[in-house]
Coordinates of C-alpha atoms in Angstrom, one line a residue:
X1 CA -23.6 9.4 -3.3
X2 CA -27.1 10.3 -2.1
X3 CA -28.6 7.5 -4.2
X4 CA -26.8 4.8 -2.2
X5 CA -28.4 3.7 1.0
X6 CA -25.3 2.6 3.0
X7 CA -27.3 1.4 6.0
X8 CA -29.5 -0.8 3.8
X9 CA -26.4 -2.1 1.9
X10 CA -24.7 -2.9 5.2
X11 CA -27.8 -4.9 6.3
X12 CA -27.9 -6.8 3.0
X13 CA -24.3 -7.7 3.4
X14 CA -24.3 -8.3 7.1
X15 CA -24.1 -12.1 6.9
X16 CA -21.2 -12.0 4.4
X17 CA -19.5 -9.3 6.5
X18 CA -19.8 -11.3 9.6
X19 CA -18.3 -14.4 7.9
X20 CA -15.4 -12.3 6.6
X21 CA -14.9 -10.9 10.1
X22 CA -14.8 -14.4 11.7
X23 CA -12.3 -15.6 9.1
X24 CA -10.2 -12.4 9.8
X25 CA -10.1 -13.3 13.5
X26 CA -9.1 -16.9 12.8
X27 CA -6.3 -15.8 10.4
X28 CA -5.0 -13.3 12.9
X29 CA -4.9 -15.8 15.8
X30 CA -3.2 -18.5 13.7
X31 CA -0.8 -16.1 12.2
X32 CA 0.5 -15.0 15.6
X33 CA 1.1 -18.6 16.6
X34 CA 2.7 -19.6 13.3
X35 CA 5.0 -16.6 13.0
X36 CA 6.1 -16.7 16.6
X37 CA 7.0 -20.4 16.1
X38 CA 8.9 -19.5 12.9
X39 CA 10.8 -16.8 14.8
X40 CA 11.6 -19.2 17.7
X41 CA 12.8 -21.7 15.1
X42 CA 15.2 -19.2 13.5
X43 CA 16.5 -18.3 16.9
X44 CA 17.0 -22.0 17.8
X45 CA 18.9 -22.6 14.5
X46 CA 21.1 -19.6 15.0
X47 CA 21.9 -20.1 18.7
X48 CA 21.3 -23.8 19.2
X49 CA 25.1 -24.3 19.7
X50 CA 25.1 -21.7 22.5
X51 CA 22.1 -23.4 24.1
X52 CA 23.9 -26.8 24.1
X53 CA 26.9 -25.3 25.7
X54 CA 24.9 -23.6 28.4
X55 CA 22.6 -26.5 29.4
X56 CA 25.0 -29.4 28.6
X57 CA 24.7 -31.9 25.8
X58 CA 22.7 -34.4 27.8
X59 CA 20.0 -31.9 28.6
X60 CA 20.2 -30.6 25.1
X61 CA 19.6 -34.1 23.6
X62 CA 16.5 -34.3 25.8
X63 CA 15.2 -31.0 24.5
X64 CA 15.7 -32.2 20.9
X65 CA 13.5 -35.2 21.4
X66 CA 10.5 -32.9 21.5
X67 CA 11.4 -31.2 18.2
X68 CA 9.8 -33.7 15.9
X69 CA 6.3 -33.7 17.5
X70 CA 6.4 -29.9 17.9
X71 CA 7.4 -29.6 14.2
X72 CA 4.4 -31.9 13.2
X73 CA 2.1 -29.7 15.2
X74 CA 3.5 -26.7 13.4
X75 CA 2.9 -28.3 10.0
X76 CA -0.7 -28.8 11.0
X77 CA -1.1 -25.3 12.2
X78 CA 0.6 -23.9 9.2
X79 CA -1.8 -25.8 6.9
X80 CA -4.8 -24.5 8.8
X81 CA -3.4 -21.0 8.6
X82 CA -2.8 -21.2 4.9
X83 CA -6.3 -22.6 4.2
X84 CA -7.9 -19.9 6.5
X85 CA -5.9 -17.1 4.7
X86 CA -7.1 -18.4 1.3
X87 CA -10.6 -18.6 2.5
X88 CA -10.6 -15.2 4.0
X89 CA -9.1 -13.6 0.8
X90 CA -11.7 -15.4 -1.4
X91 CA -14.6 -14.2 0.7
X92 CA -13.2 -10.7 1.0
X93 CA -12.8 -10.6 -2.8
X94 CA -16.3 -11.8 -3.3
X95 CA -17.9 -9.2 -1.0
X96 CA -15.8 -6.5 -2.5
X97 CA -17.1 -7.4 -5.9
X98 CA -20.6 -7.1 -4.6
X99 CA -19.9 -3.8 -2.9
X100 CA -18.2 -2.4 -6.0
X101 CA -21.1 -3.5 -8.3
X102 CA -23.5 -1.8 -6.0
X103 CA -21.5 1.4 -5.5
X104 CA -19.8 1.8 -8.9
X105 CA -21.8 -0.2 -11.5
X106 CA -20.0 1.5 -14.5
X107 CA -16.5 0.9 -13.3
X108 CA -14.5 -2.1 -14.4
X109 CA -13.1 -3.8 -11.3
X110 CA -11.0 -7.0 -11.0
X111 CA -8.3 -8.7 -8.9
X112 CA -6.4 -10.3 -11.8
X113 CA -4.9 -7.4 -13.7
X114 CA -1.3 -6.4 -12.7
X115 CA 0.2 -3.0 -12.9
X116 CA 2.7 -2.5 -15.7
X117 CA 6.2 -1.9 -14.2
X118 CA 6.8 0.9 -16.8
X119 CA 3.8 2.9 -15.5
X120 CA 5.0 2.8 -11.9
X121 CA 8.6 3.7 -12.9
X122 CA 7.3 6.5 -15.1
X123 CA 5.6 8.1 -12.1
X124 CA 9.1 8.7 -10.5
X125 CA 7.4 8.5 -7.1
X126 CA 9.2 5.3 -6.0
X127 CA 12.5 5.1 -7.9
X128 CA 15.0 6.8 -5.6
X129 CA 18.4 5.7 -7.0
X130 CA 19.9 4.3 -10.2
X131 CA 21.5 1.7 -8.0
X132 CA 18.2 0.4 -6.5
X133 CA 17.1 -3.1 -7.5
X134 CA 14.0 -3.2 -9.7
X135 CA 10.8 -2.3 -8.0
X136 CA 8.9 -5.2 -6.6
X137 CA 5.2 -4.6 -7.2
X138 CA 2.0 -6.5 -6.3
X139 CA -1.4 -5.4 -7.5
X140 CA -4.3 -6.3 -5.2
X141 CA -7.1 -4.6 -7.1
X142 CA -7.5 -2.7 -10.3
X143 CA -10.0 -0.1 -11.6
X144 CA -10.6 1.2 -15.1
X145 CA -12.9 4.2 -15.2
X146 CA -14.0 5.3 -18.7
X147 CA -14.6 9.0 -19.0
X148 CA -15.6 10.1 -22.5
X149 CA -12.7 9.3 -24.8
X150 CA -10.3 8.9 -21.9
X151 CA -9.7 6.1 -19.4
X152 CA -8.6 6.7 -15.8
X153 CA -6.8 3.9 -13.9
X154 CA -6.6 3.4 -10.1
X155 CA -5.0 0.4 -8.4
X156 CA -4.4 -1.0 -4.9
X157 CA -0.7 -1.8 -4.9
X158 CA 2.2 -2.9 -2.7
X159 CA 5.7 -1.8 -3.6
X160 CA 9.1 -2.8 -2.2
X161 CA 12.2 -0.9 -3.1
X162 CA 15.2 0.9 -1.7
X163 CA 17.6 -0.1 1.1
X164 CA 15.7 -3.2 2.2
X165 CA 15.8 -4.6 -1.3
X166 CA 19.5 -4.1 -1.5
X167 CA 20.1 -5.8 1.9
X168 CA 17.8 -8.7 0.8
X169 CA 20.1 -9.4 -2.1
X170 CA 23.2 -9.4 0.1
X171 CA 24.4 -12.8 1.1
X172 CA 25.2 -11.6 4.7
X173 CA 22.2 -9.5 5.4
X174 CA 19.6 -11.3 3.3
X175 CA 18.8 -13.8 6.0
X176 CA 18.0 -11.2 8.6
X177 CA 16.0 -9.1 6.1
X178 CA 13.9 -12.2 5.4
X179 CA 13.3 -12.8 9.1
X180 CA 12.3 -9.1 9.5
X181 CA 10.0 -8.9 6.4
X182 CA 8.3 -12.3 6.5
X183 CA 8.4 -13.2 10.2
X184 CA 8.4 -10.2 12.4
X185 CA 6.5 -7.6 10.4
X186 CA 3.5 -9.9 9.8
X187 CA 3.0 -9.9 13.6
X188 CA 2.3 -6.2 13.6
X189 CA 1.2 -5.3 10.0
X190 CA -2.3 -4.1 9.4
X191 CA -2.6 -6.7 6.7
X192 CA -0.4 -9.8 6.4
X193 CA 0.2 -9.5 2.7
X194 CA 1.4 -5.9 3.1
X195 CA 4.2 -6.9 5.5
X196 CA 6.8 -7.3 2.7
X197 CA 6.2 -3.9 1.1
X198 CA 7.6 -0.5 1.8
X199 CA 4.4 1.1 0.4
X200 CA 0.8 -0.2 0.4
X201 CA -2.0 2.0 -0.9
X202 CA -3.7 3.8 -3.8
X203 CA -1.9 4.5 -7.1
X204 CA -3.6 6.2 -10.0
X205 CA -2.7 7.7 -13.4
X206 CA -4.3 9.2 -16.5
X207 CA -3.2 10.7 -19.8
X208 CA -3.6 14.4 -20.2
X209 CA -4.4 16.6 -23.2
X210 CA -1.3 18.7 -22.5
X211 CA 2.4 17.7 -22.3
X212 CA 4.7 19.0 -19.6
X213 CA 8.4 19.8 -20.0
X214 CA 10.4 17.9 -17.5
X215 CA 9.1 16.3 -14.4
X216 CA 7.1 18.0 -11.5
X217 CA 6.9 16.2 -8.2
X218 CA 4.5 17.2 -5.4
X219 CA 5.4 15.4 -2.2
X220 CA 4.3 15.5 1.5
X221 CA 6.3 18.3 3.0
X222 CA 6.2 17.3 6.7
X223 CA 7.9 13.9 6.0
X224 CA 11.1 15.1 4.4
X225 CA 13.0 15.2 7.7
X226 CA 11.6 11.9 9.0
X227 CA 12.7 8.3 8.7
X228 CA 10.6 6.1 6.4
X229 CA 9.9 5.2 2.8
X230 CA 8.6 8.6 1.9
X231 CA 11.5 10.5 3.5
X232 CA 14.0 8.2 1.7
X233 CA 12.1 8.7 -1.5
X234 CA 12.2 12.5 -1.3
X235 CA 15.9 12.6 -0.6
X236 CA 16.7 10.2 -3.4
X237 CA 14.5 12.0 -5.9
X238 CA 16.6 15.1 -5.7
X239 CA 19.7 13.2 -6.6
X240 CA 18.3 11.0 -9.3
X241 CA 16.2 13.4 -11.3
X242 CA 18.0 16.7 -10.6
X243 CA 14.8 17.9 -9.1
X244 CA 15.1 21.3 -7.4
X245 CA 13.0 22.6 -4.5
X246 CA 10.6 25.3 -5.4
X247 CA 9.3 27.9 -3.0
X248 CA 5.7 28.9 -3.7
X249 CA 3.7 31.7 -2.3
X250 CA 0.9 29.7 -0.8
X251 CA 1.2 28.9 2.9
X252 CA -1.8 26.6 3.0
X253 CA -0.4 24.5 0.1
X254 CA 3.1 24.5 1.5
X255 CA 1.7 23.3 4.9
X256 CA 1.0 19.9 3.1
X257 CA 3.4 19.8 0.1
X258 CA 6.9 20.5 -1.1
X259 CA 7.4 20.8 -4.9
X260 CA 10.5 19.6 -6.8
X261 CA 10.9 20.2 -10.5
X262 CA 13.7 20.2 -13.1
X263 CA 12.0 23.0 -15.0
X264 CA 10.8 25.8 -12.8
X265 CA 9.0 27.7 -15.5
X266 CA 6.9 24.7 -16.5
X267 CA 6.1 24.0 -12.8
X268 CA 4.9 27.6 -12.2
X269 CA 2.7 27.5 -15.3
X270 CA 1.0 24.4 -13.9
X271 CA 0.9 25.3 -10.2
X272 CA -1.2 28.5 -10.5
X273 CA -2.8 29.8 -7.3
X274 CA -6.1 28.2 -8.4
X275 CA -4.4 24.8 -8.9
X276 CA -2.6 24.9 -5.5
X277 CA -6.0 25.6 -3.9
X278 CA -7.5 22.6 -5.7
X279 CA -4.6 20.4 -4.6
X280 CA -4.9 21.6 -1.0
X281 CA -8.6 21.0 -1.0
X282 CA -8.1 17.5 -2.4
X283 CA -5.6 16.6 0.3
X284 CA -7.9 17.9 3.1
X285 CA -10.9 16.0 1.6
X286 CA -9.0 12.7 1.1
X287 CA -7.4 12.8 4.5
X288 CA -4.2 10.9 3.6
X289 CA -0.7 12.0 2.7
X290 CA -0.6 12.2 -1.1
X291 CA 2.2 12.2 -3.7
X292 CA 1.6 13.6 -7.2
X293 CA 3.7 13.9 -10.3
X294 CA 3.5 15.2 -13.8
X295 CA 5.8 13.6 -16.4
X296 CA 5.4 14.4 -20.1
X297 CA 1.7 13.8 -20.8
X298 CA 0.8 11.7 -17.8
X299 CA -0.5 12.6 -14.3
X300 CA 0.2 10.2 -11.4
X301 CA -0.9 10.2 -7.8
X302 CA -0.5 7.9 -4.8
X303 CA -1.5 7.8 -1.2
X304 CA -0.3 5.5 1.6
X305 CA -3.1 3.3 3.0
X306 CA -1.6 0.5 5.1
X307 CA -5.0 -1.2 5.5
X308 CA -5.3 -1.5 1.8
X309 CA -7.3 0.6 -0.7
X310 CA -9.6 -1.7 -2.7
X311 CA -10.3 -4.0 0.2
X312 CA -12.4 -4.1 3.4
X313 CA -11.2 -2.2 6.5
X314 CA -11.8 -4.3 9.6
X315 CA -13.8 -1.5 11.2
X316 CA -16.2 -1.6 8.2
X317 CA -17.5 -5.0 9.0
X318 CA -20.1 -3.8 11.4
X319 CA -20.4 -0.1 10.5
X320 CA -22.3 1.3 7.5
X321 CA -20.6 4.7 8.0
X322 CA -17.3 3.1 7.1
X323 CA -18.8 1.6 4.0
X324 CA -19.6 5.2 3.1
X325 CA -15.9 6.1 3.9
X326 CA -14.8 3.4 1.5
X327 CA -17.1 4.8 -1.1
X328 CA -15.9 8.3 -0.6
X329 CA -12.2 7.3 -0.9
X330 CA -12.7 5.3 -4.0
X331 CA -15.0 7.9 -5.6
X332 CA -12.5 10.7 -4.9
X333 CA -9.5 8.6 -6.2
X334 CA -11.5 8.0 -9.4
X335 CA -12.1 11.8 -9.9
X336 CA -8.7 13.3 -8.9
X337 CA -8.0 14.6 -12.4
X338 CA -11.5 16.1 -12.6
X339 CA -11.1 17.7 -9.2
X340 CA -7.9 19.3 -10.3
X341 CA -9.5 20.3 -13.6
X342 CA -6.6 18.8 -15.6
X343 CA -8.7 17.8 -18.6

């Protein structure tokens, strides 16, 4: 990290960062107008009859005369919004390629590769019930990190699953889920493309030299009693995989994590006092809630990052220190297995 001059890199990219920032502001302003219009249109379609009854049909017919020109205006705004979003994403992808080539010249980085569903399912970090619909996954960026004879993989993903997926497939509730996911949530989401997901963030995996018996799940402890995708996940995991809670004699580790395993002996052989200290130190260094799992010969890890993982944070556009933060997060995610001394 000492060989990278983040201030100089920020100055070199200042013009590109400024353009991306301007496009981000345009996209945000247009999105608010477009999504508010769509929400008002849904309300009008649902309750138009009540409006006609309250204002009278004559006044209602006068109101409807303005629908066509307003709709034409919406089409124009929606076209401008779509083009601005595409332009923003193209420029952000271009500058991220430049940043990645400067920071990690030996790492293979692209936006085209998609995560294999079997890999995500094999992690057991998102599948909470046999009755859940299939996981919906979008990959926003993908890293391949060669390390000797092994290859580590890290991706920026969005995942949708669980109750919202079930309701979306229901003929009665699907309409309201669509309004919530694709109309209301984009107004408040950190990133528009993340609004339809339960989870957005970093997901990595690698093959190990050893094979574990059963599955070992290490999950954020403080979220178990809360409402949210991680809390639902933790409750469902115990039912689906017969995972039992394990009490471990490390208060610092248990401040961050709860462990569930279907083979306690295998879990204790893995989670030695030294390993728990490594995991605790990793969590404190990374600064995000982390989920880890060991299944057969593969190690998986994930961290929620609503602003995205392999993309620009909006604060980084004028701050070289946040470019350094991006570097640290990506660098650490690429070395999780090394940090835990798994190979």
